[in-house]
């Protein structure tokens, strides 16, 4: 289940790290342990949250964050294993990692768009490039919502995606896309007010 997926992701990250920073076998072993510990902690946190949501109809985001925090920050732990040269190259590796994650996410973002509006091949390429840039900027911290409220941040992100696609879609496509986005925005708002209610009724 979730654990397997997270462990596979950890192995993927390990192989990119190894290639990028030329890790020694000892470093590979230590880094694998750090990444797998993190993956297991995330899986446990997700399972706990799902169980809690199933029984109480809500889950505690703070509790989730706490569980993940206890597993420690993998970047800090990995950097402690590196030579000065490797440490100097680490920011480059992080950009490569962001680029990899942004590609994966942009491909997923493209699917509902493709379902909502028929894109030409050229539009697909342009839309992918636009969605990739939004994700990459978000992952590398280049763009950040001004709010810490999760629902508002999610709406801000939808808006970033819309801006990236506006010049690519035809007016008809854009209208259908706007409808889909407003449905999604409504779901985010509804979900957020449910969370607020459940918090208030404690």
Short mmCIF file of C-alpha atoms in Angstrom, two decimals:
data_model
loop_
_atom_site.label_atom_id
_atom_site.label_comp_id
_atom_site.label_asym_id
_atom_site.label_seq_id
_atom_site.Cartn_x
_atom_site.Cartn_y
_atom_site.Cartn_z
CA UNK A 1 0.00 0.00 0.00
CA UNK A 2 1.13 3.51 0.92
CA UNK A 3 4.33 2.26 2.54
CA UNK A 4 5.43 0.46 -0.64
CA UNK A 5 4.83 3.57 -2.79
CA UNK A 6 6.75 5.80 -0.36
CA UNK A 7 9.61 3.29 -0.16
CA UNK A 8 9.84 3.13 -3.97
CA UNK A 9 9.96 6.93 -4.04
CA UNK A 10 12.76 6.84 -1.44
CA UNK A 11 14.74 4.37 -3.58
CA UNK A 12 14.28 6.62 -6.62
CA UNK A 13 15.54 9.58 -4.67
CA UNK A 14 18.50 7.54 -3.39
CA UNK A 15 19.58 6.57 -6.91
CA UNK A 16 19.40 10.22 -8.08
CA UNK A 17 21.37 11.33 -5.01
CA UNK A 18 24.00 8.63 -5.56
CA UNK A 19 24.46 9.58 -9.20
CA UNK A 20 24.46 13.31 -8.56
CA UNK A 21 26.84 13.40 -5.58
CA UNK A 22 28.87 10.23 -6.31
CA UNK A 23 28.07 8.71 -2.90
CA UNK A 24 30.38 6.02 -1.53
CA UNK A 25 28.86 2.60 -0.67
CA UNK A 26 28.89 3.54 3.05
CA UNK A 27 27.10 6.81 2.31
CA UNK A 28 24.56 4.97 0.16
CA UNK A 29 23.81 2.57 3.02
CA UNK A 30 23.40 5.36 5.60
CA UNK A 31 21.32 7.49 3.25
CA UNK A 32 19.04 4.55 2.41
CA UNK A 33 18.34 4.10 6.14
CA UNK A 34 17.52 7.82 6.55
CA UNK A 35 15.18 7.87 3.53
CA UNK A 36 13.42 4.61 4.40
CA UNK A 37 12.93 5.71 8.02
CA UNK A 38 11.33 8.88 6.69
CA UNK A 39 9.14 6.90 4.24
CA UNK A 40 7.95 4.58 7.01
CA UNK A 41 7.19 7.52 9.32
CA UNK A 42 5.17 9.21 6.56
CA UNK A 43 3.26 5.99 5.85
CA UNK A 44 2.52 5.51 9.58
CA UNK A 45 1.39 9.14 9.86
CA UNK A 46 -0.92 8.73 6.85
CA UNK A 47 -2.37 5.48 8.22
CA UNK A 48 -2.94 7.08 11.63
CA UNK A 49 -4.64 10.07 10.00
CA UNK A 50 -6.89 7.85 7.88
CA UNK A 51 -7.85 5.74 10.92
CA UNK A 52 -8.58 8.86 12.93
CA UNK A 53 -10.63 10.34 10.10
CA UNK A 54 -12.56 7.08 9.75
CA UNK A 55 -13.52 6.96 13.44
CA UNK A 56 -13.98 10.66 14.22
CA UNK A 57 -14.67 12.17 10.78
CA UNK A 58 -11.66 14.45 11.10
CA UNK A 59 -7.93 14.23 11.52
CA UNK A 60 -5.42 16.31 13.33
CA UNK A 61 -2.96 17.98 10.92
CA UNK A 62 -0.71 18.98 13.82
CA UNK A 63 -0.44 15.36 14.90
CA UNK A 64 0.58 14.41 11.36
CA UNK A 65 3.25 17.11 11.31
CA UNK A 66 4.51 15.97 14.71
CA UNK A 67 4.86 12.35 13.57
CA UNK A 68 6.80 13.44 10.49
CA UNK A 69 8.96 15.81 12.51
CA UNK A 70 9.94 13.03 14.91
CA UNK A 71 11.39 11.15 11.94
CA UNK A 72 13.72 14.13 11.52
CA UNK A 73 14.55 16.22 8.49
CA UNK A 74 16.20 13.94 5.91
CA UNK A 75 18.10 16.81 4.24
CA UNK A 76 19.89 17.72 7.48
CA UNK A 77 20.65 14.07 8.26
CA UNK A 78 21.97 13.39 4.75
CA UNK A 79 24.11 16.54 4.67
CA UNK A 80 25.81 15.38 7.89
CA UNK A 81 27.19 12.40 5.93
CA UNK A 82 28.68 14.41 3.07
CA UNK A 83 32.18 15.62 2.29
CA UNK A 84 32.68 19.41 1.83
CA UNK A 85 32.68 18.94 -1.98
CA UNK A 86 29.45 16.96 -1.87
CA UNK A 87 27.87 19.54 0.44
CA UNK A 88 28.79 22.26 -2.05
CA UNK A 89 27.09 20.26 -4.84
CA UNK A 90 23.97 19.56 -2.75
CA UNK A 91 21.96 22.63 -3.90
CA UNK A 92 22.40 21.47 -7.52
CA UNK A 93 21.11 18.03 -6.57
CA UNK A 94 18.10 19.66 -4.87
CA UNK A 95 17.27 21.58 -8.06
CA UNK A 96 17.48 18.31 -10.02
CA UNK A 97 15.18 16.70 -7.46
CA UNK A 98 12.72 19.61 -7.75
CA UNK A 99 12.81 19.29 -11.55
CA UNK A 100 12.09 15.56 -11.29
CA UNK A 101 9.17 16.09 -8.87
CA UNK A 102 7.80 18.98 -10.95
CA UNK A 103 7.75 16.75 -14.07
CA UNK A 104 5.85 14.01 -12.21
CA UNK A 105 3.34 16.53 -10.79
CA UNK A 106 2.85 18.41 -14.06
CA UNK A 107 2.04 15.11 -15.82
CA UNK A 108 -0.62 14.45 -13.16
CA UNK A 109 -1.94 18.02 -13.47
CA UNK A 110 -2.25 17.56 -17.22
CA UNK A 111 -4.60 14.54 -16.95
CA UNK A 112 -7.73 16.31 -15.62
CA UNK A 113 -7.06 19.19 -18.03
CA UNK A 114 -6.90 16.76 -20.95
CA UNK A 115 -10.19 15.19 -19.75
CA UNK A 116 -11.91 18.56 -19.45
CA UNK A 117 -10.75 20.13 -22.71
CA UNK A 118 -9.47 18.43 -25.86
CA UNK A 119 -5.92 19.68 -26.31
CA UNK A 120 -3.98 19.58 -29.56
CA UNK A 121 -0.50 18.05 -29.36
CA UNK A 122 1.02 21.52 -29.47
CA UNK A 123 -1.27 22.70 -26.66
CA UNK A 124 -0.35 19.63 -24.63
CA UNK A 125 3.33 20.50 -24.88
CA UNK A 126 2.72 24.14 -23.99
CA UNK A 127 0.36 23.25 -21.13
CA UNK A 128 2.88 20.77 -19.73
CA UNK A 129 5.61 23.43 -19.87
CA UNK A 130 3.36 25.96 -18.10
CA UNK A 131 2.22 23.51 -15.39
CA UNK A 132 5.80 22.31 -14.93
CA UNK A 133 6.98 25.88 -14.30
CA UNK A 134 4.22 26.46 -11.71
CA UNK A 135 5.22 23.27 -9.86
CA UNK A 136 8.95 23.94 -10.12
CA UNK A 137 8.56 27.50 -8.77
CA UNK A 138 6.46 26.16 -5.91
CA UNK A 139 8.91 23.35 -5.03
CA UNK A 140 11.99 25.57 -5.19
CA UNK A 141 10.26 28.20 -3.06
CA UNK A 142 10.44 30.82 -5.80
CA UNK A 143 6.72 31.48 -5.48
CA UNK A 144 4.83 31.18 -2.21
CA UNK A 145 1.30 32.06 -1.20
CA UNK A 146 1.19 34.98 1.24
CA UNK A 147 -1.12 32.96 3.50
CA UNK A 148 -0.48 30.03 5.83
CA UNK A 149 -4.16 29.03 5.64
CA UNK A 150 -4.15 25.74 3.72
CA UNK A 151 -7.43 26.29 1.87
CA UNK A 152 -6.37 29.80 0.78
CA UNK A 153 -2.97 28.45 -0.29
CA UNK A 154 -4.69 25.73 -2.37
CA UNK A 155 -6.88 28.37 -4.05
CA UNK A 156 -3.83 30.52 -4.70
CA UNK A 157 -2.18 27.54 -6.36
CA UNK A 158 -5.23 26.92 -8.59
CA UNK A 159 -4.95 30.55 -9.62
CA UNK A 160 -1.26 30.09 -10.54
CA UNK A 161 -2.21 27.15 -12.77
CA UNK A 162 -5.00 29.14 -14.42
CA UNK A 163 -2.63 32.02 -15.21
CA UNK A 164 -0.15 29.58 -16.76
CA UNK A 165 -2.81 28.14 -19.06
CA UNK A 166 -4.78 31.25 -20.04
CA UNK A 167 -2.64 32.10 -23.06
CA UNK A 168 -2.56 28.46 -24.26
CA UNK A 169 -6.29 27.64 -24.33
CA UNK A 170 -8.91 28.88 -26.80
CA UNK A 171 -11.81 30.95 -25.34
CA UNK A 172 -14.12 27.90 -25.46
CA UNK A 173 -11.56 25.67 -23.76
CA UNK A 174 -10.83 28.36 -21.21
CA UNK A 175 -14.49 28.58 -20.28
CA UNK A 176 -14.69 24.83 -19.64
CA UNK A 177 -11.45 24.95 -17.73
CA UNK A 178 -12.72 27.83 -15.56
CA UNK A 179 -15.84 25.78 -14.76
CA UNK A 180 -13.70 22.84 -13.69
CA UNK A 181 -11.46 25.08 -11.58
CA UNK A 182 -14.41 26.73 -9.85
CA UNK A 183 -15.85 23.29 -9.00
CA UNK A 184 -12.48 22.39 -7.52
CA UNK A 185 -12.28 25.72 -5.67
CA UNK A 186 -15.75 25.14 -4.22
CA UNK A 187 -14.70 21.66 -3.02
CA UNK A 188 -11.63 23.17 -1.32
CA UNK A 189 -13.75 25.84 0.41
CA UNK A 190 -16.42 23.33 1.49
CA UNK A 191 -13.82 20.94 2.82
CA UNK A 192 -12.08 23.73 4.70
CA UNK A 193 -15.29 24.92 6.36
CA UNK A 194 -16.03 21.30 7.40
CA UNK A 195 -12.60 21.18 9.07
CA UNK A 196 -13.32 24.50 10.80
CA UNK A 197 -16.69 23.17 12.06
CA UNK A 198 -15.19 19.97 13.39
CA UNK A 199 -12.57 22.01 15.21
CA UNK A 200 -15.19 24.30 16.74
CA UNK A 201 -17.41 21.49 18.00
CA UNK A 202 -14.71 19.90 20.18
#
